[in-house]
mmCIF file of C-alpha atoms and ligand atoms in Angstrom:
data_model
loop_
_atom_site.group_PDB
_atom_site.id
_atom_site.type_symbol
_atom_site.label_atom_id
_atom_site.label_comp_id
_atom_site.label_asym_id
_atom_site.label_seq_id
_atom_site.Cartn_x
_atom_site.Cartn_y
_atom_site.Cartn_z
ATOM 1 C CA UNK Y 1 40.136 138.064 121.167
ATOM 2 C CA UNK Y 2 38.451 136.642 124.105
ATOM 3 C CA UNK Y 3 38.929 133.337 123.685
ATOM 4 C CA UNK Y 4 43.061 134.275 123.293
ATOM 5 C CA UNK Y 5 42.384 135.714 127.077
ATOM 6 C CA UNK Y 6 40.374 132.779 128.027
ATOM 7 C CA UNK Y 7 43.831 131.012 126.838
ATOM 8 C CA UNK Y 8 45.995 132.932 128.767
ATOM 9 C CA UNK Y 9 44.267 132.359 131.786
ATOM 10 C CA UNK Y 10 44.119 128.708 131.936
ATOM 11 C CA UNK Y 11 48.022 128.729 130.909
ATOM 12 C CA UNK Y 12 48.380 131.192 133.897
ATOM 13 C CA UNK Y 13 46.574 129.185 136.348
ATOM 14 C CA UNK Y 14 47.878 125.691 135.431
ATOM 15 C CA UNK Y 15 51.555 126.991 135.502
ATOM 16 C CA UNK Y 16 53.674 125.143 138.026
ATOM 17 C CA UNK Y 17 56.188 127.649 140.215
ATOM 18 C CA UNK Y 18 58.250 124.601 142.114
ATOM 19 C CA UNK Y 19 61.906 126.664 142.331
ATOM 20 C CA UNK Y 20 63.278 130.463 141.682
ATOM 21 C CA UNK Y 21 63.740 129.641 137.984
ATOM 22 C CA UNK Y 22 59.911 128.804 137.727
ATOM 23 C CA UNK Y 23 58.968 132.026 139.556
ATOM 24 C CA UNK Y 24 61.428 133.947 136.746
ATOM 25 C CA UNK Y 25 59.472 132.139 134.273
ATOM 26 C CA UNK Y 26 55.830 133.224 135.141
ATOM 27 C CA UNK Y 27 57.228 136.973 135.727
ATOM 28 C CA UNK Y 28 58.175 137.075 131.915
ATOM 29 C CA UNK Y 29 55.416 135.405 130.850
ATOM 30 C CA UNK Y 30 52.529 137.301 132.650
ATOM 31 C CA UNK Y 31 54.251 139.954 134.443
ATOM 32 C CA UNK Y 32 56.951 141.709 132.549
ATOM 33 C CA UNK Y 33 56.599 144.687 129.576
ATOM 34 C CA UNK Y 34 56.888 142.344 126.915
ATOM 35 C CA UNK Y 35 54.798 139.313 128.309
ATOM 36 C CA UNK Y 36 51.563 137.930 126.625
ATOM 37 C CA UNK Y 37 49.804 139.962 128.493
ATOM 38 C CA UNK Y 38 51.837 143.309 127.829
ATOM 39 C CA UNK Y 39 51.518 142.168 124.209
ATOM 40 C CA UNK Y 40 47.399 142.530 124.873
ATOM 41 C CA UNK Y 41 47.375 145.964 125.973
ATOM 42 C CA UNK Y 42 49.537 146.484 122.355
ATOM 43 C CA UNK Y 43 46.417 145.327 120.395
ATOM 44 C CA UNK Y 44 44.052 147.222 122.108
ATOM 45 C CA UNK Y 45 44.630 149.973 119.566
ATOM 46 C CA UNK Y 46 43.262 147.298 116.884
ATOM 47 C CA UNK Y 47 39.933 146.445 118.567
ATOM 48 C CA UNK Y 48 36.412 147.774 117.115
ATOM 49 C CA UNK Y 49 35.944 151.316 118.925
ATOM 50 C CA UNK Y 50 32.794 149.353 120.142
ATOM 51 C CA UNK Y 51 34.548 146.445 121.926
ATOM 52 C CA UNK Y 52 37.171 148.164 122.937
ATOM 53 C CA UNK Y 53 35.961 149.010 126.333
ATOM 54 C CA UNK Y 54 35.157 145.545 127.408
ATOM 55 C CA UNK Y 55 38.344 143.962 125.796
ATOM 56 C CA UNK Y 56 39.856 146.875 128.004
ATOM 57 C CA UNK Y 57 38.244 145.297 131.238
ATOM 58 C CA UNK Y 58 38.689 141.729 130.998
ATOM 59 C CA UNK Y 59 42.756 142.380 129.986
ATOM 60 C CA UNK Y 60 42.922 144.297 133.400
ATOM 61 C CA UNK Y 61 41.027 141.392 135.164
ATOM 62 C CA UNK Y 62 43.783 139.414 133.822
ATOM 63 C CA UNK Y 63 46.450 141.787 134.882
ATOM 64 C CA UNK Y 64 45.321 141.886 138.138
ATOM 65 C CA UNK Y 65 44.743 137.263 138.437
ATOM 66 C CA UNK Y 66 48.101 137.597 137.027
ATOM 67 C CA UNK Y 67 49.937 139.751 139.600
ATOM 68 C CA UNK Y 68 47.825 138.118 142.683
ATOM 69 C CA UNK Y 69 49.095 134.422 141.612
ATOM 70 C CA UNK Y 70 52.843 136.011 141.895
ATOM 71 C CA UNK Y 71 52.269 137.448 144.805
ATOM 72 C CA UNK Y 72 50.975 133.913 145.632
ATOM 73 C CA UNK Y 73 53.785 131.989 144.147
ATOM 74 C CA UNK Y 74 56.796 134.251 145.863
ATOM 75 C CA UNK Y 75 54.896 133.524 149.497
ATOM 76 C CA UNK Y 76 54.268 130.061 148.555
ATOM 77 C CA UNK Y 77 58.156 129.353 147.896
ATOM 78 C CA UNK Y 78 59.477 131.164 150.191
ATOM 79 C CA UNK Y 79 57.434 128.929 152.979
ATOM 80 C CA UNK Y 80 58.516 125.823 150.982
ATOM 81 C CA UNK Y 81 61.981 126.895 151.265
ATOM 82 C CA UNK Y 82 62.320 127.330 155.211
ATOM 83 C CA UNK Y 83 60.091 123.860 155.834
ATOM 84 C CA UNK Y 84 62.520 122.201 153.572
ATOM 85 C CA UNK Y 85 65.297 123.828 155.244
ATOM 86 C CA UNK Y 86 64.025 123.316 158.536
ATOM 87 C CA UNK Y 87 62.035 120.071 159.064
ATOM 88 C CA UNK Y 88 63.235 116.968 156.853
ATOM 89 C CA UNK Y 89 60.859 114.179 156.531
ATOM 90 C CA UNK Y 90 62.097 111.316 158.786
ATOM 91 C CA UNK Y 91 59.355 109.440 157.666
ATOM 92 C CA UNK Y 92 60.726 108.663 154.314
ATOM 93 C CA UNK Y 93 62.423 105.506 153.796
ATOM 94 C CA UNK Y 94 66.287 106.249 152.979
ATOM 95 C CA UNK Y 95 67.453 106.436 149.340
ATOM 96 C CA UNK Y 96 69.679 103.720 148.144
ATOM 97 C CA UNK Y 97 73.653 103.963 148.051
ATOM 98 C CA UNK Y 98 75.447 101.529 146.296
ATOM 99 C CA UNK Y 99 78.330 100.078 148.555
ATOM 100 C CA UNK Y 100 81.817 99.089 147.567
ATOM 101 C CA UNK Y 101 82.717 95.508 147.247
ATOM 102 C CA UNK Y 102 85.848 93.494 148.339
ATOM 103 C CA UNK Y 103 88.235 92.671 144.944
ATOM 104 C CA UNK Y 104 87.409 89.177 144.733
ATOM 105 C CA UNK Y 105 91.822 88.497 144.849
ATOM 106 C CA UNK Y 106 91.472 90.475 147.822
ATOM 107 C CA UNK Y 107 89.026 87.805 149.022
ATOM 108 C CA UNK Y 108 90.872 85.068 148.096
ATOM 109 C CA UNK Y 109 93.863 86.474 149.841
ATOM 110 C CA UNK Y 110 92.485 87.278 153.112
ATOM 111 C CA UNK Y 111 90.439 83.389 152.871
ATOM 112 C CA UNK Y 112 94.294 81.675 152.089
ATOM 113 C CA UNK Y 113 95.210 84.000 155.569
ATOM 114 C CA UNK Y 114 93.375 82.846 157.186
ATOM 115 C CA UNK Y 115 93.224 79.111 156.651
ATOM 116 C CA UNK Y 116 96.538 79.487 157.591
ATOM 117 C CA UNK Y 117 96.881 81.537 160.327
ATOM 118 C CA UNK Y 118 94.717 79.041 162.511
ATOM 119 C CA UNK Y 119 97.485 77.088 161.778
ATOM 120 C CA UNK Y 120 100.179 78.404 163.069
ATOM 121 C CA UNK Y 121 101.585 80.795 160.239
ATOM 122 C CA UNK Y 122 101.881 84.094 160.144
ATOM 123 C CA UNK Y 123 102.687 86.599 156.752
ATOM 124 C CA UNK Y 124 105.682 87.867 155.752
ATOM 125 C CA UNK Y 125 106.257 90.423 152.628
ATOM 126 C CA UNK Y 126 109.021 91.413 151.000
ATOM 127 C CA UNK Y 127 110.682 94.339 147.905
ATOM 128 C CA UNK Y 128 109.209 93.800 144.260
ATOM 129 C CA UNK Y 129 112.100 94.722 142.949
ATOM 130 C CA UNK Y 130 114.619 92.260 144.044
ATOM 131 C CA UNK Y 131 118.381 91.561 143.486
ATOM 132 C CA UNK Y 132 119.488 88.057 141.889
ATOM 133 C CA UNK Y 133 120.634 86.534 145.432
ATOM 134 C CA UNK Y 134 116.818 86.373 147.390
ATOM 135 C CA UNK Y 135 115.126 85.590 143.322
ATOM 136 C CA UNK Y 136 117.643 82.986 142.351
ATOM 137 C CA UNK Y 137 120.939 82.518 144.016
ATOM 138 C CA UNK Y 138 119.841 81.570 147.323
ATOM 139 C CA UNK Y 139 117.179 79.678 145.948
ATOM 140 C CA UNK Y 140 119.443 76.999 144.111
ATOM 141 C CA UNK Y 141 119.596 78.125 140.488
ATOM 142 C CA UNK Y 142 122.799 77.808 139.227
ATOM 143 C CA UNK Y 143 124.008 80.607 136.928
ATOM 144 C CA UNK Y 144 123.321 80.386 133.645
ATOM 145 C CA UNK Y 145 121.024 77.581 134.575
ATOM 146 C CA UNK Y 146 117.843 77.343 131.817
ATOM 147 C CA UNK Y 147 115.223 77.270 135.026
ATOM 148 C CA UNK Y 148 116.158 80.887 134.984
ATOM 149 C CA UNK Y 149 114.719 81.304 131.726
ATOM 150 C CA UNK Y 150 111.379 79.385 132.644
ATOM 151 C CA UNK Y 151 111.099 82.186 134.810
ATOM 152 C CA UNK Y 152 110.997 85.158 132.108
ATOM 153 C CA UNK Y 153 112.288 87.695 134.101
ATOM 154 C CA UNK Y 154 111.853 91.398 133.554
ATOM 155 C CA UNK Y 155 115.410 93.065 134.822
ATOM 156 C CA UNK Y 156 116.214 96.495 135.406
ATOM 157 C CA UNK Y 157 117.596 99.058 133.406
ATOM 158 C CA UNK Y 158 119.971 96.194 132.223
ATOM 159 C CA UNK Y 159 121.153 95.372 135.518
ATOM 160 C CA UNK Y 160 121.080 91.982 135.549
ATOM 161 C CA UNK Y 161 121.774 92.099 139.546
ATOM 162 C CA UNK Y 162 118.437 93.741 139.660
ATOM 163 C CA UNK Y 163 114.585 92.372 138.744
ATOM 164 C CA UNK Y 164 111.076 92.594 139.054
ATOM 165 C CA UNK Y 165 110.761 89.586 141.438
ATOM 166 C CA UNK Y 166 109.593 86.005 139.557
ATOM 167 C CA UNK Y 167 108.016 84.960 142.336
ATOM 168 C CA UNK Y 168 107.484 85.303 146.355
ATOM 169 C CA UNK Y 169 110.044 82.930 147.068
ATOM 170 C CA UNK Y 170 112.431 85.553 147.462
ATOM 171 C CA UNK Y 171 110.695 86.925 150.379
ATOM 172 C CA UNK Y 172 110.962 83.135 151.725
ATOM 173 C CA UNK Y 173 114.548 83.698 151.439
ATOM 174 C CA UNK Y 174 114.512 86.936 153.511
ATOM 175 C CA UNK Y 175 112.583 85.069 156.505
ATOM 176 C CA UNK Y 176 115.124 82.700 156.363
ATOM 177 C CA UNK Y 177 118.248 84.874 156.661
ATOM 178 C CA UNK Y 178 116.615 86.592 159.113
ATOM 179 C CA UNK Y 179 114.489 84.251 161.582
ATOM 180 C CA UNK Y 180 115.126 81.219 163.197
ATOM 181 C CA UNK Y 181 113.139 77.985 163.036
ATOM 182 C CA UNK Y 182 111.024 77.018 163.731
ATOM 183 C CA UNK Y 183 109.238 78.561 160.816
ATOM 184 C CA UNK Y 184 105.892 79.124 159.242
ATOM 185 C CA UNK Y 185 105.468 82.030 156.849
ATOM 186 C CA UNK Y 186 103.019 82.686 154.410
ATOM 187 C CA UNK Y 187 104.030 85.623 151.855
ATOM 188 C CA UNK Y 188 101.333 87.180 149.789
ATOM 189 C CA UNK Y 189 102.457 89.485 146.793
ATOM 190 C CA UNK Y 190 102.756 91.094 143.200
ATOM 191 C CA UNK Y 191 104.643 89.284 141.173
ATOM 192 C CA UNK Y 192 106.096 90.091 137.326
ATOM 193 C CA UNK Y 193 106.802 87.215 134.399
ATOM 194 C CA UNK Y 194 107.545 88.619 131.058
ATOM 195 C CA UNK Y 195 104.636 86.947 129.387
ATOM 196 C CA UNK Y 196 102.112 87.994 127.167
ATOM 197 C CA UNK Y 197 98.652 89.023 128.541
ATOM 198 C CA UNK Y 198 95.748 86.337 127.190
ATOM 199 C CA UNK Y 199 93.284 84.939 129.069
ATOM 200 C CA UNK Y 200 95.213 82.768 130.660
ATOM 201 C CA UNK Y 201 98.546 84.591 132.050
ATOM 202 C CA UNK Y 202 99.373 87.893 133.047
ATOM 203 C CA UNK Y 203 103.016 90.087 133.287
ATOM 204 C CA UNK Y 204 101.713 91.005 136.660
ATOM 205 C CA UNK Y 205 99.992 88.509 138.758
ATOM 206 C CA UNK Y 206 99.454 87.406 142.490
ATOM 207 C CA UNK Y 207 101.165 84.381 144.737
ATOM 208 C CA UNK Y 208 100.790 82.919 147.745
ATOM 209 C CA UNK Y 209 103.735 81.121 148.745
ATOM 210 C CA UNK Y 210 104.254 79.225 152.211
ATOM 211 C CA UNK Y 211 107.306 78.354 154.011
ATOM 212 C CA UNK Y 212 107.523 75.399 156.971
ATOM 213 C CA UNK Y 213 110.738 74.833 158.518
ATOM 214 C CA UNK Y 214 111.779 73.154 161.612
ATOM 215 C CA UNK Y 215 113.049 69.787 162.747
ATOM 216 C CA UNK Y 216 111.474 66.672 161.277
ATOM 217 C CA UNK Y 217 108.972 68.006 159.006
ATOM 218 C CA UNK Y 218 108.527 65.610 156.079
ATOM 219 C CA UNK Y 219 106.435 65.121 152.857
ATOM 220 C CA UNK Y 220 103.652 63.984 154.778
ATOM 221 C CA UNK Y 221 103.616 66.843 156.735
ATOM 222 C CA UNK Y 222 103.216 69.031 153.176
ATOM 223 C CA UNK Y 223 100.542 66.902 152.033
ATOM 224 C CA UNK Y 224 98.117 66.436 154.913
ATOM 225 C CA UNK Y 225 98.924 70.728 155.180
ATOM 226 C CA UNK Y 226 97.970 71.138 151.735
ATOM 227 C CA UNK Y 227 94.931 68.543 151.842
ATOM 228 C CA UNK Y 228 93.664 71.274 154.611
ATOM 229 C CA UNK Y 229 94.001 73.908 152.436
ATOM 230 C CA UNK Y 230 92.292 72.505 150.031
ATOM 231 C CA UNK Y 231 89.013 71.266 151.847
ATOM 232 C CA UNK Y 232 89.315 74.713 153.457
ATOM 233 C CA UNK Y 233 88.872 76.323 150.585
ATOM 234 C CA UNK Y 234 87.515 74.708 148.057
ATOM 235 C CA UNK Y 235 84.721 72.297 149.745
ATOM 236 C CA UNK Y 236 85.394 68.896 152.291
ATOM 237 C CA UNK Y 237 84.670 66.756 148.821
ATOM 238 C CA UNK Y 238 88.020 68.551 147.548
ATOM 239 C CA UNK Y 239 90.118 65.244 146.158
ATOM 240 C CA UNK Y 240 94.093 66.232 146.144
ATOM 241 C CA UNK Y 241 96.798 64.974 144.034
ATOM 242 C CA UNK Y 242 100.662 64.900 143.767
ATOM 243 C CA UNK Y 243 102.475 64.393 140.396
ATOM 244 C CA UNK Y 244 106.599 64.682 140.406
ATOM 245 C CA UNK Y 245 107.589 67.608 139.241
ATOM 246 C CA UNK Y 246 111.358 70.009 139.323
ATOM 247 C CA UNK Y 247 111.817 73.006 140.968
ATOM 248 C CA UNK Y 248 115.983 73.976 141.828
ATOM 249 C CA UNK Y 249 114.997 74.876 145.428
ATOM 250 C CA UNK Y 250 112.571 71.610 146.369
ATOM 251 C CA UNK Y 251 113.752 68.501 146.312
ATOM 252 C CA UNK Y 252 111.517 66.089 145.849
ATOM 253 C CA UNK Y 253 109.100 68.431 144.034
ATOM 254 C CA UNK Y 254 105.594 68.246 143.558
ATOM 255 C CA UNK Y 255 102.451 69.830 141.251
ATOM 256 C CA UNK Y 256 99.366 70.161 143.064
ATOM 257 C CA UNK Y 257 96.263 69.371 141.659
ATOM 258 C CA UNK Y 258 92.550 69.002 143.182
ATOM 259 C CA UNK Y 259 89.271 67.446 141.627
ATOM 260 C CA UNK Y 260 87.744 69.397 139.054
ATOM 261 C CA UNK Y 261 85.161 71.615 141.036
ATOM 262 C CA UNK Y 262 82.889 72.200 137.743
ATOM 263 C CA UNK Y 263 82.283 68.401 136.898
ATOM 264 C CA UNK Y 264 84.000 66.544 140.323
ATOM 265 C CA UNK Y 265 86.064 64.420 138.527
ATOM 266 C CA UNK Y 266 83.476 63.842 135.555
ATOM 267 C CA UNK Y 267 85.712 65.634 133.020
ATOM 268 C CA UNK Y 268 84.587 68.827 131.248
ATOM 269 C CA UNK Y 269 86.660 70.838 129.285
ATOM 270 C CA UNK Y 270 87.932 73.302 132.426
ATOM 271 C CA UNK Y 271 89.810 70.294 133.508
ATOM 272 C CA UNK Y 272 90.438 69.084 129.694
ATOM 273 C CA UNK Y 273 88.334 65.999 130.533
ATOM 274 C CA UNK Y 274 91.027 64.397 133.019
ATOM 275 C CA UNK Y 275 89.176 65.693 136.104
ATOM 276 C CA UNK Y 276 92.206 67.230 137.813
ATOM 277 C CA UNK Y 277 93.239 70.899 137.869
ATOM 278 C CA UNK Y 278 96.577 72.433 138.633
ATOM 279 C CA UNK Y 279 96.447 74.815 141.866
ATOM 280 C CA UNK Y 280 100.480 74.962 142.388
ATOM 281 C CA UNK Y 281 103.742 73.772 142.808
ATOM 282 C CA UNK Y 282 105.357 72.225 146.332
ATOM 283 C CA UNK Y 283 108.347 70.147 147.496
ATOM 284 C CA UNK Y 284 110.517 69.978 150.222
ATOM 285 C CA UNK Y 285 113.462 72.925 150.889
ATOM 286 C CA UNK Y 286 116.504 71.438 148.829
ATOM 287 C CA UNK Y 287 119.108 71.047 151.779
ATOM 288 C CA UNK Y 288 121.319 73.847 149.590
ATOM 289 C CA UNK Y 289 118.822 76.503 150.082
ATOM 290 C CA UNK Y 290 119.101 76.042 153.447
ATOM 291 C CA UNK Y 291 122.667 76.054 153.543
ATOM 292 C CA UNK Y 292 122.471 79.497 151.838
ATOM 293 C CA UNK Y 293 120.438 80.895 154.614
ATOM 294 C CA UNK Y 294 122.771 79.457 157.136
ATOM 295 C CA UNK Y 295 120.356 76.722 158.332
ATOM 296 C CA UNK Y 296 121.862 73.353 159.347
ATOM 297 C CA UNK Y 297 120.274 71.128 156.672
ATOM 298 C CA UNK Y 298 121.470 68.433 159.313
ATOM 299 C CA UNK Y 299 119.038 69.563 161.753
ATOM 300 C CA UNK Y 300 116.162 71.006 159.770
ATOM 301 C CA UNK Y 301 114.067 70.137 156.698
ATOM 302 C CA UNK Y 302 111.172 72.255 155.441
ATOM 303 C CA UNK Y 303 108.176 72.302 153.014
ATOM 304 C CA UNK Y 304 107.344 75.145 150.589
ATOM 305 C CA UNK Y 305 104.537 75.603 148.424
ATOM 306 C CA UNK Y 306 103.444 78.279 145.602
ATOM 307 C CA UNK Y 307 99.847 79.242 144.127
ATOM 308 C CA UNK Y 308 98.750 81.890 141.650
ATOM 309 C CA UNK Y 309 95.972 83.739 143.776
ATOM 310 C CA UNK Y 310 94.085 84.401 140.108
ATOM 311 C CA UNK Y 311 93.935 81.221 139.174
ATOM 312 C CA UNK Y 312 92.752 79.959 142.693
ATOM 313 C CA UNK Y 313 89.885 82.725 143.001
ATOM 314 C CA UNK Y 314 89.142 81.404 139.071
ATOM 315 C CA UNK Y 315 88.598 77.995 140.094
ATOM 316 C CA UNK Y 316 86.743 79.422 143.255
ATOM 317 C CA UNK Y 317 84.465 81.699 141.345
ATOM 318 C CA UNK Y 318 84.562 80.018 137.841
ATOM 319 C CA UNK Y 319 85.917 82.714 135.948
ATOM 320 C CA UNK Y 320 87.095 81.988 132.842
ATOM 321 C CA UNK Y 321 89.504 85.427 131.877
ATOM 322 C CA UNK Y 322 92.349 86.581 133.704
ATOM 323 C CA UNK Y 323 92.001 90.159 132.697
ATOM 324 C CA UNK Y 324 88.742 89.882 134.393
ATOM 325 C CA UNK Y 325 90.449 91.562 137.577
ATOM 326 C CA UNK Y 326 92.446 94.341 136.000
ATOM 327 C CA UNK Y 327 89.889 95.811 134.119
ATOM 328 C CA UNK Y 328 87.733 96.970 136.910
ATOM 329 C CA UNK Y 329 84.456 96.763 135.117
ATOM 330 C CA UNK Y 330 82.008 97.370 138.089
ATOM 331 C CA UNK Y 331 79.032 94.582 136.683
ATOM 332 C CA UNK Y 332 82.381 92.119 137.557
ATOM 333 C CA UNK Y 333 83.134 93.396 140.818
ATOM 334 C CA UNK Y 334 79.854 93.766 141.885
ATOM 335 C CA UNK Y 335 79.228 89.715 141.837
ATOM 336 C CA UNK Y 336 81.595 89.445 144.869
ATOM 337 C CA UNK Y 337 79.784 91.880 147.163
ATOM 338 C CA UNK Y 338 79.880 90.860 150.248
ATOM 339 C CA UNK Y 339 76.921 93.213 150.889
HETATM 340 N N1 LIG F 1 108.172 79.588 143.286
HETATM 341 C C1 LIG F 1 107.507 78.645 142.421
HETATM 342 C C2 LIG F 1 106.984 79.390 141.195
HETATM 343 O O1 LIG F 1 106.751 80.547 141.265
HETATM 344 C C3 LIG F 1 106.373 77.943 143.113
HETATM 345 C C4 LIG F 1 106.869 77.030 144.195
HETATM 346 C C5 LIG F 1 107.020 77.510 145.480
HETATM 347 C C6 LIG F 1 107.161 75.713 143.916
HETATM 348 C C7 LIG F 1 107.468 76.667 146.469
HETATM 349 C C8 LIG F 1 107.577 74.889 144.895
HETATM 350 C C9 LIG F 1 107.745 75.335 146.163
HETATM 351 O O2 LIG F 1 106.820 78.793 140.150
#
């Protein structure tokens, strides 16, 4: 029997009382009726007569350690408590937070903004859901014409008046109606293709679209513009190229293409070993869109240009999957902190 006391002892002394749940512990363990120790004074009654009387002190001893170390315990906590409350420890360095970072299409956005806003333009938005004049009409596509089809358009509850806009062109189109040249607009936005979601295309993705009108600008003007873009972003060793391509509201039209930034102009399979990528689509206003937005073609000619703000954040950034930025998997984000 002793040695069980001895036992209870050292559990009672090593036993750690850190919080109100710990102090509840030790009272039923040692204090209550039915703690270990209650459970002694329950054997006594089977102890030799002879022992008895010492068995009888040294449970008492305990009894008493037992109710002196609560007594300790409740003091002890309750002095922890107010210095906690009280005086915090300035001393100790801050714990971490984890800080938001900027979506890198965000980025790329705000980047394209400003390369172009220290150049005169400024940003111009416009409805998602658009009617057929500002997404096709005024831009030169005949009706029934197949470049409406190239477009995969989702429409509206059948409407075919109505539709999730193609592209930010139509907002282009608003500027036009509504401003006067001379005019430099940049319009940022959502924009909807029927298409099926791979790696590569989206139904829902982002443009950047820019608008110069005013008298005299020519195709130089759009290249040397877009050659400053591109060493802007990209790098100063950005090459840029031109290759003749159709659009029904530029004319001439143009595909955009820079040096490949993985292999600079080596060839690896991003740029399919030619070492030229695609950024976008250009060309100068066809004098008929103008007309539609009652500016004198006579007078004025314009540029216009269209990028894909995934795909130029995936050349930035070397990302190889579009769904990359839907999915909002933080261990993607987080390689764009800013912080
Ligand atoms: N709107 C075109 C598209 O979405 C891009 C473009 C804009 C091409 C301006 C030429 C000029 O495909």
């Amino acid at each position: 029997m002793p040695s069980k006391i001895e036992e209870i002892k050292l559990e009672l002394e090593s036993y750690q009382v850190e919080t109100q749940e710990d102090l509840e512990g030790f009272r039923m363990q040692f204090i209550a009726r039915k703690s270990v120790i209650g459970a002694l004074f329950g054997e006594m009654k089977n102890v030799p007569a002879e022992e008895r009387k010492q068995f009888g002190q040294e449970v008492n001893e305990l009894k008493n350690l037992a109710q002196t170390k609560f007594q300790n315990h409740i003091e002890a906590l309750a002095n922890d408590n107010s210095s906690t409350e009280t005086h915090a420890d300035l001393t100790l360095p801050p714990t971490r937070s984890s800080f938001g970072s900027i979506h890198p299409l965000t980025a790329t956005r705000q980047r394209f903004i400003e390369i172009f806003e220290r150049i005169g333009f400024n940003v111009s938005s416009g409805p998602e859901i658009e009617d057929d004049w500002h997404n096709f009409t005024a831009l030169n596509f005949p009706e029934n014409h197949p470049a409406r089809e190239m477009q995969d358009t989702f429409f509206i509850q059948k409407n075919p008046d109505i539709a999730l806009r193609t592209h930010t062109s139509s907002v282009q189109v608003r500027v036009m109606e509504n401003e006067k040249p001379p005019i430099r607009t940049l319009s940022p936005g959502r924009v909807f293709r029927n298409e099926a979601i791979s790696a590569r295309a989206h139904c829902v993705f982002h443009q950047m679209e820019g608008l110069y009108i005013d008298r005299g600008v020519s195709f130089a003007d759009l290249k040397q513009t877009l050659y400053h873009f591109a060493k802007e972003m990209f790098g100063k060793d950005t090459k840029l190229r031109f290759r003749p391509s159709y659009f029904p509201f530029t004319e001439p039209s143009a595909e955009i293409d820079i040096s490949c930034q993985i292999c600079h102009g080596d060839g690896c399979n991003i740029c399919k070993y030619t070492g030229w990528v695609e950024i976008g689509g250009s060309g100068m206003v066809d004098p008929n869109v103008l007309a539609n937005c009652d500016i004198d073609p006579e007078v004025y000619t314009g540029f216009a240009f269209g990028m894909g703000i995934e795909r130029i954040t995936m050349l930035k950034h070397q990302i190889n999957d579009l769904r990359l930025f839907t999915e909002n998997d933080i261990r993607f984000l987080k390689q764009f902190s800013t912080l």
